[in-house]
Coordinates of C-alpha atoms in Angstrom, one line a residue:
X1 CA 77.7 -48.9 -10.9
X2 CA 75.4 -50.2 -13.6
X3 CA 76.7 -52.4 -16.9
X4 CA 73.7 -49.6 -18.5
X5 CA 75.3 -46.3 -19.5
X6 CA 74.3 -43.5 -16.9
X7 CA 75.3 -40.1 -18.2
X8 CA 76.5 -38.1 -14.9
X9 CA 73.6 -35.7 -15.2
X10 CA 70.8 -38.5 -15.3
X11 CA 68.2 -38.4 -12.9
X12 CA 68.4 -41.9 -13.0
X13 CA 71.3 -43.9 -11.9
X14 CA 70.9 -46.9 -10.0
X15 CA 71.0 -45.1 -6.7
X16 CA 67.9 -44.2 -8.1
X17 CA 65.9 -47.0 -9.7
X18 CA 62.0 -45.4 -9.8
X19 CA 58.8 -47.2 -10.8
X20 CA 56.3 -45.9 -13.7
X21 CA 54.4 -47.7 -15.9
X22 CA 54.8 -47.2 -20.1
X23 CA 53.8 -49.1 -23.2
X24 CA 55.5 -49.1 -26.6
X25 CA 53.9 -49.1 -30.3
X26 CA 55.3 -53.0 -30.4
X27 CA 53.4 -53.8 -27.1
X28 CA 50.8 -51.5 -26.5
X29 CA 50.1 -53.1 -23.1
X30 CA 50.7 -50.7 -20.0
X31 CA 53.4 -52.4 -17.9
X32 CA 55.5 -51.7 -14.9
X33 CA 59.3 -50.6 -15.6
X34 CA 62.3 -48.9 -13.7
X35 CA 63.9 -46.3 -15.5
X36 CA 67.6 -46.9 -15.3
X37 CA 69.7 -43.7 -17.4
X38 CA 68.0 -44.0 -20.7
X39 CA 66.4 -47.0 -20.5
X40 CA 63.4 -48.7 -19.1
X41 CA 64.2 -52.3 -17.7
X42 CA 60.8 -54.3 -18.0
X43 CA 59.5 -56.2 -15.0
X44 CA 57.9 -58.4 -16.4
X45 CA 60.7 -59.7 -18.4
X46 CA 62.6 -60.0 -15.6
X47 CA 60.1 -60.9 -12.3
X48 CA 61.6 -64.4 -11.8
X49 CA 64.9 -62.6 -10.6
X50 CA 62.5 -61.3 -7.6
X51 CA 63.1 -65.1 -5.8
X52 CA 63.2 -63.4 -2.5
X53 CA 61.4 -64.5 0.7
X54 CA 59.2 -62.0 0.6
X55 CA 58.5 -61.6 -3.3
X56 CA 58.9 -65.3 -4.3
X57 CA 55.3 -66.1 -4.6
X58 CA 54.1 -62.7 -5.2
X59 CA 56.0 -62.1 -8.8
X60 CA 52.4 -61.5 -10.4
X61 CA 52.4 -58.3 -9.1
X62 CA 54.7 -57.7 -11.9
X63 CA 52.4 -58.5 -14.4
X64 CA 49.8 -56.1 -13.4
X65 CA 48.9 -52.9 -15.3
X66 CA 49.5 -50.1 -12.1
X67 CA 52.1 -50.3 -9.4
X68 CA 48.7 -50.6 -7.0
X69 CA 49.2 -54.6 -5.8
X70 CA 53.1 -53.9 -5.5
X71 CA 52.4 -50.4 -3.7
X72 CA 49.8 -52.7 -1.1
X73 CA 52.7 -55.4 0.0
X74 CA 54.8 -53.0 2.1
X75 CA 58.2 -51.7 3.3
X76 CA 59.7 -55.6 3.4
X77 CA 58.8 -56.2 -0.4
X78 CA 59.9 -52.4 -1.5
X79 CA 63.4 -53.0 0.1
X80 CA 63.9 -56.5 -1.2
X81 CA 62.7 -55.5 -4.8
X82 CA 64.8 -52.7 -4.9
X83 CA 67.8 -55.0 -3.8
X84 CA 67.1 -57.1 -6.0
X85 CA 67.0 -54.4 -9.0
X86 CA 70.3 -53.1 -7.4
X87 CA 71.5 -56.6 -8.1
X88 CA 70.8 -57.4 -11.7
X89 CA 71.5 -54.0 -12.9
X90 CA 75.2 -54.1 -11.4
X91 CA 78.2 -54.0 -13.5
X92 CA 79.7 -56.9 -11.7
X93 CA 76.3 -59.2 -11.9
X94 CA 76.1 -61.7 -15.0
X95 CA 72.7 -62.7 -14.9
X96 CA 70.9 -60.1 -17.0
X97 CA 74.4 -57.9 -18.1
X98 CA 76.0 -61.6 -20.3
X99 CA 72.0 -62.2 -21.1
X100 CA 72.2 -60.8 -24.7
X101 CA 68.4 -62.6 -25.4
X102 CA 67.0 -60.9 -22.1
X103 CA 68.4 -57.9 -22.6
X104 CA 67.3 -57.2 -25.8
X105 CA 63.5 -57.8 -23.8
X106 CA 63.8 -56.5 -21.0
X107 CA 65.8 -53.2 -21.6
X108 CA 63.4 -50.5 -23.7
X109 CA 65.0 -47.1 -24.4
X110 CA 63.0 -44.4 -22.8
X111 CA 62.1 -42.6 -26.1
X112 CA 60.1 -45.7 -27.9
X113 CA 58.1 -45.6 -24.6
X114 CA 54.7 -44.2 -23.6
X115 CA 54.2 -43.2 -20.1
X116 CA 51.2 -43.6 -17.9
X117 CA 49.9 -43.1 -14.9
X118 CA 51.5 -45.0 -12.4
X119 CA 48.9 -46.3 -10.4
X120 CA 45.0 -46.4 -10.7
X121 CA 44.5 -43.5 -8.3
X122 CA 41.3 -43.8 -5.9
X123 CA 42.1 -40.8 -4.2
X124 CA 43.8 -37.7 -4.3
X125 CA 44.0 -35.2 -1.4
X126 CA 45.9 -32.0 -1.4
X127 CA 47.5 -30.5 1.4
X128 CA 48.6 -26.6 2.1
X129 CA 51.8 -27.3 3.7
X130 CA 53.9 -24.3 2.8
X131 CA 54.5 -21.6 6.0
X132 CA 55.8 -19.3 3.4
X133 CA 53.0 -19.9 0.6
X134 CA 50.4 -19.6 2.6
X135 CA 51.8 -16.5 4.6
X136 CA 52.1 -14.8 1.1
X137 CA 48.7 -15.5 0.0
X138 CA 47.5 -14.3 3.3
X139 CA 49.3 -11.3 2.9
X140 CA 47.9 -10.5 0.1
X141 CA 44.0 -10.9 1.0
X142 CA 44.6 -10.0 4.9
X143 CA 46.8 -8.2 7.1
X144 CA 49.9 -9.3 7.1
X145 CA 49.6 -9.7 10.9
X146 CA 46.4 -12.2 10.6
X147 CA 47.8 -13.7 7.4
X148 CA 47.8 -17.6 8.8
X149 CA 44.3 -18.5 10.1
X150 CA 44.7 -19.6 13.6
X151 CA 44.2 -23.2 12.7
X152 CA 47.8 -23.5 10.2
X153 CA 50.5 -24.0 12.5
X154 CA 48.6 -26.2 14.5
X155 CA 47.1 -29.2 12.0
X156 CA 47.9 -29.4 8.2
X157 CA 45.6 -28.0 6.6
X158 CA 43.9 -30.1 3.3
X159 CA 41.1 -30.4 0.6
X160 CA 40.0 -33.8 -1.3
X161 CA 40.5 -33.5 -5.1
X162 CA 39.2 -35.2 -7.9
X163 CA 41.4 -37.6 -8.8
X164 CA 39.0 -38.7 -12.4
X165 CA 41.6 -35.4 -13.4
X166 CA 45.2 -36.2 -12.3
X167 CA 47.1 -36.9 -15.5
X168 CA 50.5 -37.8 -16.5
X169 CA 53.0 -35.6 -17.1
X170 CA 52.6 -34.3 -21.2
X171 CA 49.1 -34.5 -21.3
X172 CA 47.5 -30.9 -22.0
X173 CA 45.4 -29.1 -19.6
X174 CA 42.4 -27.0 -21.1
X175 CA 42.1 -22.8 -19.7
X176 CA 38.8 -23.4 -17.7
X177 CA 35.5 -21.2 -17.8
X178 CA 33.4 -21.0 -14.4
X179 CA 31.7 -18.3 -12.1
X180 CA 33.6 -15.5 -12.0
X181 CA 33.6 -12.1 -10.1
X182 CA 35.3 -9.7 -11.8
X183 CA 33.5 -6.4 -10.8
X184 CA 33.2 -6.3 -6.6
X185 CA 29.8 -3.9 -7.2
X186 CA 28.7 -6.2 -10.2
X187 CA 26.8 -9.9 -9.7
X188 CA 28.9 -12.9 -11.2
X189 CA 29.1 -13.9 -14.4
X190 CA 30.2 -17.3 -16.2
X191 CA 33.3 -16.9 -18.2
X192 CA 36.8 -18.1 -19.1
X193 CA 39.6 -17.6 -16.5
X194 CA 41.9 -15.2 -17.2
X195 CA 44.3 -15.7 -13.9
X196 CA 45.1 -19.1 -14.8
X197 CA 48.2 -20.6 -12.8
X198 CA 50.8 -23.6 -11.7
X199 CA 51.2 -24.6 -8.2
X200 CA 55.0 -25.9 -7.2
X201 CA 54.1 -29.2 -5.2
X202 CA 55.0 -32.7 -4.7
X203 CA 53.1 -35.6 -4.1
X204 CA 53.4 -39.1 -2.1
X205 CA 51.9 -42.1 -2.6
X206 CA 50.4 -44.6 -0.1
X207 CA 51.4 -48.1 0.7
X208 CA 49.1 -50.6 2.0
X209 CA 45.2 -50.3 3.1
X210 CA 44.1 -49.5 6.3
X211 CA 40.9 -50.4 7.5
X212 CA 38.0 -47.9 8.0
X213 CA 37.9 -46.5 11.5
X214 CA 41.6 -47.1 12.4
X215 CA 44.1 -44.6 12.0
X216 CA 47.9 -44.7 11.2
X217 CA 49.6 -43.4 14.0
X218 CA 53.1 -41.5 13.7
X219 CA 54.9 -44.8 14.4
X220 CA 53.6 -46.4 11.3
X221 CA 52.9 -43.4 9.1
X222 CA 56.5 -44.5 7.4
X223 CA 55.1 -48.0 6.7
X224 CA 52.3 -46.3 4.2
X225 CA 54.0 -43.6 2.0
X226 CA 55.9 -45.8 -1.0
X227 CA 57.7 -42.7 -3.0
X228 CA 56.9 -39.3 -4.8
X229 CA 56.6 -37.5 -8.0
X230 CA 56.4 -34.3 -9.0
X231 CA 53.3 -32.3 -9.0
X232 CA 51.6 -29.4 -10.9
X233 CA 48.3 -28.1 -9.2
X234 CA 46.6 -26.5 -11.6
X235 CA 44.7 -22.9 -10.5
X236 CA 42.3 -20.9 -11.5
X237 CA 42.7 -17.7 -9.4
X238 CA 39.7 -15.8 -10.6
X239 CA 37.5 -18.5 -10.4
X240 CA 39.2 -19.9 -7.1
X241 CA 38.5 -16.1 -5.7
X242 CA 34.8 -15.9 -5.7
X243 CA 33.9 -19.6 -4.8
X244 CA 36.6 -20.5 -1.9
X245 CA 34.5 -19.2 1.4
X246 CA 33.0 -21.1 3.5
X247 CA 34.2 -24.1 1.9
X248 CA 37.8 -23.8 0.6
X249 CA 38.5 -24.8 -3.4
X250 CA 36.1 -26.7 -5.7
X251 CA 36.2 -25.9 -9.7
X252 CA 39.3 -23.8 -9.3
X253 CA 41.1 -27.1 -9.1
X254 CA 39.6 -29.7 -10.7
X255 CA 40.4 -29.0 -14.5
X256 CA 43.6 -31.4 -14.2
X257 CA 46.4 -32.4 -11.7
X258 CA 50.1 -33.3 -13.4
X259 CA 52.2 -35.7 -12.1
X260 CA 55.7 -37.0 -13.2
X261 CA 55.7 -40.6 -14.8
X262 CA 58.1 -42.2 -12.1
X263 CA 57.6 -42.6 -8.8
X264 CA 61.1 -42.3 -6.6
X265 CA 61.1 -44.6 -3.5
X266 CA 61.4 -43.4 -0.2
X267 CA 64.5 -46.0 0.0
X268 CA 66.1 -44.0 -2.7
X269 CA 65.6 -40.5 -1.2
X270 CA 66.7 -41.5 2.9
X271 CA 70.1 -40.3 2.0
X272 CA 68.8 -37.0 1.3
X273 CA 67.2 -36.8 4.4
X274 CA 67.2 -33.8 6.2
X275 CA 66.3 -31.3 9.5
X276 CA 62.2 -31.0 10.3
X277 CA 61.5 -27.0 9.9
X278 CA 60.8 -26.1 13.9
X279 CA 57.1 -26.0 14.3
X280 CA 55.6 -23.0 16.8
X281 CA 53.9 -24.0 18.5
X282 CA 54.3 -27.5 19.4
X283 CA 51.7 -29.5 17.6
X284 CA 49.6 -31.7 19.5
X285 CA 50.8 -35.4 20.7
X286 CA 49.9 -37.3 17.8
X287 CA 51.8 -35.1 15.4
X288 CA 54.5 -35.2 17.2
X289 CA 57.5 -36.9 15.9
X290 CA 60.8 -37.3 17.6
X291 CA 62.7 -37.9 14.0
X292 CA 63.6 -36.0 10.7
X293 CA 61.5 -36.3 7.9
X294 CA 62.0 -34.0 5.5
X295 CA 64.3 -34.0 2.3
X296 CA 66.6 -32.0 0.4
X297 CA 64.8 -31.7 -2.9
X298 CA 66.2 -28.9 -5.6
X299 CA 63.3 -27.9 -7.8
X300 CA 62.4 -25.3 -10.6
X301 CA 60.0 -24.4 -12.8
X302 CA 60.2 -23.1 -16.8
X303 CA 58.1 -22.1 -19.7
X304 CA 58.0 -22.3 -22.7
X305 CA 56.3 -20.3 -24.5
X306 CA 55.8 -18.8 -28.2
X307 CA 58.9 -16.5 -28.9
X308 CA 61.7 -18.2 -26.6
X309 CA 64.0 -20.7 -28.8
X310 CA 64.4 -22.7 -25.1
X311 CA 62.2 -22.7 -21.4
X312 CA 63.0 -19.9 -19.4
X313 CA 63.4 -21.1 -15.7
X314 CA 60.9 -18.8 -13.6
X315 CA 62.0 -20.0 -10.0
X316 CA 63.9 -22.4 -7.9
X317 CA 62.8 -24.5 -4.8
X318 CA 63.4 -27.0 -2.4
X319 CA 61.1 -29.4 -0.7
X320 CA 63.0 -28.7 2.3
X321 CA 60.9 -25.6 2.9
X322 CA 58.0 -27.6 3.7
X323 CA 56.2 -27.2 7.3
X324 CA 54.6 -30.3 7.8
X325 CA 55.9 -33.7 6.8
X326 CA 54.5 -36.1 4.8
X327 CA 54.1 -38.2 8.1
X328 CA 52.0 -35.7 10.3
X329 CA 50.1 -35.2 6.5
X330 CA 49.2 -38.8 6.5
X331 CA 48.7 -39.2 10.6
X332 CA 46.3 -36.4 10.5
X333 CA 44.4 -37.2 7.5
X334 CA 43.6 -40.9 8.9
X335 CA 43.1 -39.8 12.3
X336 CA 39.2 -40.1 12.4
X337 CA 39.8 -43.4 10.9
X338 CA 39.6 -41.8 7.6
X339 CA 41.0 -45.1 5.6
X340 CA 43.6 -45.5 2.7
X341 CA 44.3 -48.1 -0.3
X342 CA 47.5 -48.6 -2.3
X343 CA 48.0 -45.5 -4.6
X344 CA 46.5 -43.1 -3.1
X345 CA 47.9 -39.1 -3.5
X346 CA 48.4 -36.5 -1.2
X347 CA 50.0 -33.2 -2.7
X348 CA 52.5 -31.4 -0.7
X349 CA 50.7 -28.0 -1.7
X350 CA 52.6 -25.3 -3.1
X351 CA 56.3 -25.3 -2.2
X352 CA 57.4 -21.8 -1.8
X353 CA 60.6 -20.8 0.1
X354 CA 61.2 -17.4 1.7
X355 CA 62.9 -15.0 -1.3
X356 CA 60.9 -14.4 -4.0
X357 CA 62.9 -16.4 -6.1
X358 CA 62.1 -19.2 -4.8
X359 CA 57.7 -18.6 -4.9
X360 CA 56.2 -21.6 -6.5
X361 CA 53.2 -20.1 -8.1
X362 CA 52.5 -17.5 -10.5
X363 CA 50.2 -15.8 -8.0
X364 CA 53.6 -14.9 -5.8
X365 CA 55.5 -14.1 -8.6
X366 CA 53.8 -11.7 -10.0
X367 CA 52.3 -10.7 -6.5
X368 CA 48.6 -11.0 -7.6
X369 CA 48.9 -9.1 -11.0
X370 CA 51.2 -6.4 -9.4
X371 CA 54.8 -7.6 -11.2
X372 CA 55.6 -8.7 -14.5
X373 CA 57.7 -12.0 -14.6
X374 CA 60.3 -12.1 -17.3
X375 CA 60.7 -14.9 -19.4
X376 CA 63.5 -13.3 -22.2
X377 CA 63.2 -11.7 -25.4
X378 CA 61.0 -9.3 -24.9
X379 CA 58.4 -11.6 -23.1
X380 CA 56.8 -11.4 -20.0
X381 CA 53.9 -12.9 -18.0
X382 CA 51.5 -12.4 -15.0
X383 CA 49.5 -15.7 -15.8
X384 CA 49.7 -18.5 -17.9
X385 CA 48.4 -18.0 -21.4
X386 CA 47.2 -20.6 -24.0
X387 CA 49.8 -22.3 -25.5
X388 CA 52.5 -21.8 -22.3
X389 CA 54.1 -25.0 -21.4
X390 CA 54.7 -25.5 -17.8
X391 CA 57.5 -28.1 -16.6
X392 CA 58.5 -29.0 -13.5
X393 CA 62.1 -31.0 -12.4
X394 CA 63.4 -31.6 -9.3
X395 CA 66.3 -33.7 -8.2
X396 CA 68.9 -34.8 -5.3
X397 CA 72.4 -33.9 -5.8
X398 CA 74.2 -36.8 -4.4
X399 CA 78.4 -37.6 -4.2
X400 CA 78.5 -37.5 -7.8
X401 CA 75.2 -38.8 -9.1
X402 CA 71.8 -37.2 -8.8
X403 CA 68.6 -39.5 -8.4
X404 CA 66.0 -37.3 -10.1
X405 CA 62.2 -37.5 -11.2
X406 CA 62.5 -36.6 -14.3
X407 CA 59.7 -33.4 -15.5
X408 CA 56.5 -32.4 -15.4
X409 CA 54.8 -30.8 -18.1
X410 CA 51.4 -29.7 -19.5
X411 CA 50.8 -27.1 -22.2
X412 CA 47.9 -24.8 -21.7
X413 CA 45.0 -25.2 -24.1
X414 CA 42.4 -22.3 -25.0
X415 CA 38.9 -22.8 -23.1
X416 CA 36.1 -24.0 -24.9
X417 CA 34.2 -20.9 -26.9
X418 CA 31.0 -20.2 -24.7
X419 CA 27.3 -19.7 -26.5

């Protein structure tokens, strides 16, 4: 236990212990912190606790503006950091709990903070790793009996984003105009999306650099991926319809990406690990892996929107569901010797599990336009319309703590008036 008050239904006990980076209005300098219940301890108040072997002469990395030089150092440093955190936050530790001077530093309550983005983000890549997603969507386009390409179930399938428009969770994300197709006997025209719509996903961030030409093979591929956040994948269906063939998705995605503030290690989430979903048929060598990595994440989504006093939850999820791993994401993105540098992203792609409560886009839910999806007094949606807010939240339930991200949120702004 911590001497800092966790309530029972924090996502952030120190079983926990994620990294984000915030500023306050008395220090308006992004820094790095670990949220711990309601509180943010500073590390830069606190980096001469981190005297290990492997951090001792590296404590400058706490001083830095993005998690990017702490993501680069590797598994070694992220264990004996988080020890270390483990350490000084514990109830039975003096060293920063009898510190009343320190403390008073080092300790900033979550709601005089400003998050950012955690990391200065080079590149973002995003991955369609979801059997169930994407035999929905190819349901609805195809037969159902060709609704997988031939190509899904043997390499995960991906697109490179633009990651100038990931933002942090609370920043608002503008309706789009683009080329549309409304009318099939009609020529295109340039207008505002009306289908706009969430994607359920997750993300991962990468460790340290590899060098162009060599790829990370499955037996390292756990050396490279430092922790997740949530992740909101913003779509524009209409305009996402008429541009996608021959060469996949372009503007449709590229009006904004959400993430969550805080990034939860991969040391924190082991004890949720859980069974790989079979994969038919048996991918190739170097996807192969002979261990489990996947994890039992619980996830929802809500919305607020004008007319509800409170978010009405729309569906629940689990990471779980997923069909690749994050391992054979990264093994098969690198292995033309693609390269990678600290804080990278790759999104999970839409997590969708196999009832309809449990579809992780707006698309499924309504079932392209077909249903109406209730939200409560009255109101219902299709699509997202200006002024929705979107949040995200997704936790582990552990023996009787969870370690949690926190949300994700982004309120829909009306498109810009076209001349």
């Amino acid at each position: 236990m911590s001497f800092v008050t966790v309530n029972p239904d924090s996502d952030f006990p120190i079983q926990n212990l994620p990294y984000g980076v915030f500023s306050t209005a008395d220090n308006p300098q992004p820094r790095i912190g670990v949220a711990i219940g309601d509180q943010i301890l500073d590390l830069q108040a606190v980096k001469h606790f981190f005297d290990g072997p492997v951090l001792k002469n590296v404590q400058n990395v706490f001083d830095q503006p993005t998690l990017n030089a702490f993501m680069g150092l590797g598994r070694a440093a992220w264990s004996e950091a988080r020890q270390t955190l483990q350490k000084i936050l514990s109830k039975s530790e003096s060293m920063l709990r009898d510190n009343a001077e320190l403390r008073a530093r080092a300790l900033v309550p979550q709601s005089l903070a400003t998050m950012h983005l955690p990391a200065n983000i080079g590149d973002y890549t995003d991955f369609y790793s979801s059997k169930n997603h994407a035999y929905n969507v190819g349901c609805m386009f195809r037969d159902p009996k060709t609704a997988l390409n031939p190509n899904w179930t043997q390499l995960p399938v991906g697109y490179h984003g633009r990651s100038s428009s990931v933002v942090v969770s609370g920043t608002p994300v503008r309706r789009p105009n683009g080329q549309l197709k409304p009318d099939e006997t009609n020529p295109p025209i340039h207008g505002t999306c009306r289908l706009f719509d969430f994607e359920l996903e997750m993300g991962f961030f990468t460790g340290p650099a590899t060098q162009l030409g060599d790829p990370i093979t499955m037996d390292r591929a756990e050396d490279h991926i430092f922790g997740m956040v949530l992740l909101n994948d913003w779509s524009a269906r209409d305009i996402q319809k008429w541009e996608y063939v021959p060469l996949g998705p372009f503007l449709a995605k590229n009006m904004g990406t959400s993430i969550s503030p805080w990034v939860v290690t991969m040391d924190a989430l082991q004890p949720f690990l859980t069974d790989n979903i079979p994969q038919d048929p048996v991918p190739l060598p170097y996807l192969q892996d002979k261990g489990n990595y996947n994890f039992d994440i619980k996830l929802d989504v809500s919305i607020m929107a004008d007319g509800l006093t409170k978010p009405s939850t729309i569906t629940r999820s689990n990471f779980k569901h997923m069909y690749w791993t994050m391992k054979q994401q990264l093994v098969h993105h690198t292995a033309t010797g693609c390269n990678i540098n600290p804080g990278d992203l790759m999104g999970s792609g839409t997590i969708s599990g196999p009832t309809p409560d449990t579809y992780g886009s707006m698309l499924e839910l309504c079932w392209k336009g077909t249903k109406t999806v209730e939200l409560g007094n009255g109101i219902t949606r299709k699509f997202l319309q200006d002024g929705d807010e979107v949040i995200f939240h997704g936790y582990c339930e552990g023996n009787g703590h969870r370690v949690g991200f926190g949300t994700c949120s982004g309120k829909v702004l009306p498109a810009h008036p076209l001349s």
